[in-house]
């Protein structure tokens, strides 16, 4: 039985939930549509080397040009999964409405 996967919806959910699954995101800084922080893929102390574009749903690691792709790729790399498994994980989040195009993630509240 063929199962259709809505990768676009999965990508939007991944962007919407990035705070929950991506370590270091909350310590990052916004710059336009991009969020800059230390790489969650390697031991990195430089918060200017890694970015996620929240509008496009893509990431880039400037210190490792081979480490870039969609936000589903990022989730897959961090969890040892395929992109298909990553999309299924995102789509399995119950009662979750992803951000609409153009929505932005607000910086964490200061205590």
Coordinates of C-alpha atoms in Angstrom, one line a residue:
X1 CA 0.0 0.0 0.0
X2 CA 1.5 3.3 -1.1
X3 CA 1.6 6.0 1.5
X4 CA 1.7 9.7 0.3
X5 CA 3.9 11.8 2.5
X6 CA 3.3 15.6 2.6
X7 CA 7.0 16.7 2.8
X8 CA 6.0 20.4 2.6
X9 CA 3.8 20.1 5.7
X10 CA 6.5 18.0 7.5
X11 CA 9.0 20.8 6.7
X12 CA 6.7 23.5 8.1
X13 CA 6.2 21.4 11.2
X14 CA 9.9 20.9 11.6
X15 CA 10.4 24.7 11.4
X16 CA 7.6 25.3 13.9
X17 CA 9.0 22.8 16.4
X18 CA 12.7 23.4 16.0
X19 CA 13.0 24.7 19.6
X20 CA 11.9 21.3 20.9
X21 CA 14.4 19.1 18.9
X22 CA 17.4 21.3 18.0
X23 CA 19.9 21.9 20.9
X24 CA 21.3 25.4 21.0
X25 CA 18.5 27.0 19.0
X26 CA 17.4 29.2 21.9
X27 CA 20.9 30.5 22.4
X28 CA 21.0 31.7 18.8
X29 CA 20.3 35.1 17.3
X30 CA 18.0 36.1 14.5
X31 CA 19.3 37.9 11.4
X32 CA 16.4 38.4 9.0
X33 CA 14.8 35.1 8.2
X34 CA 17.9 33.2 9.5
X35 CA 18.6 32.0 13.0
X36 CA 22.4 31.8 13.8
X37 CA 23.7 29.5 16.5
X38 CA 26.4 26.9 17.3
X39 CA 26.2 23.7 15.2
X40 CA 24.2 20.9 16.7
X41 CA 26.0 18.5 14.4
X42 CA 29.5 18.9 15.9
X43 CA 31.3 20.3 18.9
X44 CA 31.0 24.0 18.0
X45 CA 31.5 27.1 20.1
X46 CA 31.0 29.6 17.4
X47 CA 27.4 30.9 17.1
X48 CA 28.1 32.5 13.7
X49 CA 28.9 29.2 11.8
X50 CA 25.5 27.6 11.6
X51 CA 22.2 29.0 10.4
X52 CA 18.7 27.9 9.7
X53 CA 16.5 29.9 7.3
X54 CA 13.1 29.7 8.9
X55 CA 11.2 30.9 5.8
X56 CA 12.8 28.4 3.4
X57 CA 13.3 25.6 5.9
X58 CA 17.0 25.0 5.1
X59 CA 20.2 25.0 7.1
X60 CA 23.8 25.7 6.4
X61 CA 27.0 25.0 8.4
X62 CA 29.7 27.4 7.2
X63 CA 32.5 25.4 8.8
X64 CA 31.4 22.3 7.0
X65 CA 29.9 23.1 3.5
X66 CA 28.9 19.5 3.0
X67 CA 26.5 19.9 6.1
X68 CA 23.6 21.7 4.5
X69 CA 20.2 20.9 3.2
X70 CA 16.6 21.0 4.2
X71 CA 15.4 21.2 7.8
X72 CA 14.3 17.6 7.5
X73 CA 17.9 16.7 6.5
X74 CA 19.0 18.4 9.7
X75 CA 16.6 16.4 11.9
X76 CA 17.6 13.2 10.1
X77 CA 21.4 13.9 10.6
X78 CA 20.8 14.7 14.3
X79 CA 18.7 11.5 14.9
X80 CA 20.3 8.9 12.6
X81 CA 17.2 8.7 10.4
X82 CA 16.3 9.0 6.7
X83 CA 14.4 12.0 5.4
X84 CA 11.4 9.8 5.0
X85 CA 11.5 8.8 8.6
X86 CA 12.1 12.4 9.6
X87 CA 9.0 13.5 7.7
X88 CA 6.9 10.8 9.3
X89 CA 8.1 11.8 12.7
X90 CA 7.0 15.4 12.1
X91 CA 3.7 14.4 10.6
X92 CA 3.0 12.1 13.6
X93 CA 3.0 15.1 16.1
X94 CA -0.7 15.2 17.1
X95 CA -2.8 18.2 16.7
X96 CA 0.0 20.4 15.4
X97 CA -0.6 23.2 13.0
X98 CA 2.6 24.4 11.3
X99 CA 3.4 28.0 10.8
X100 CA 2.1 29.6 7.7
X101 CA 4.6 31.0 5.1
X102 CA 6.1 34.2 6.3
X103 CA 5.6 33.4 10.0
X104 CA 8.6 34.0 12.2
X105 CA 9.9 32.4 15.5
X106 CA 10.2 34.9 18.2
X107 CA 13.4 35.0 20.4
X108 CA 13.0 33.3 23.8
X109 CA 11.8 35.4 26.6
X110 CA 14.5 36.8 28.9
X111 CA 14.1 35.8 32.6

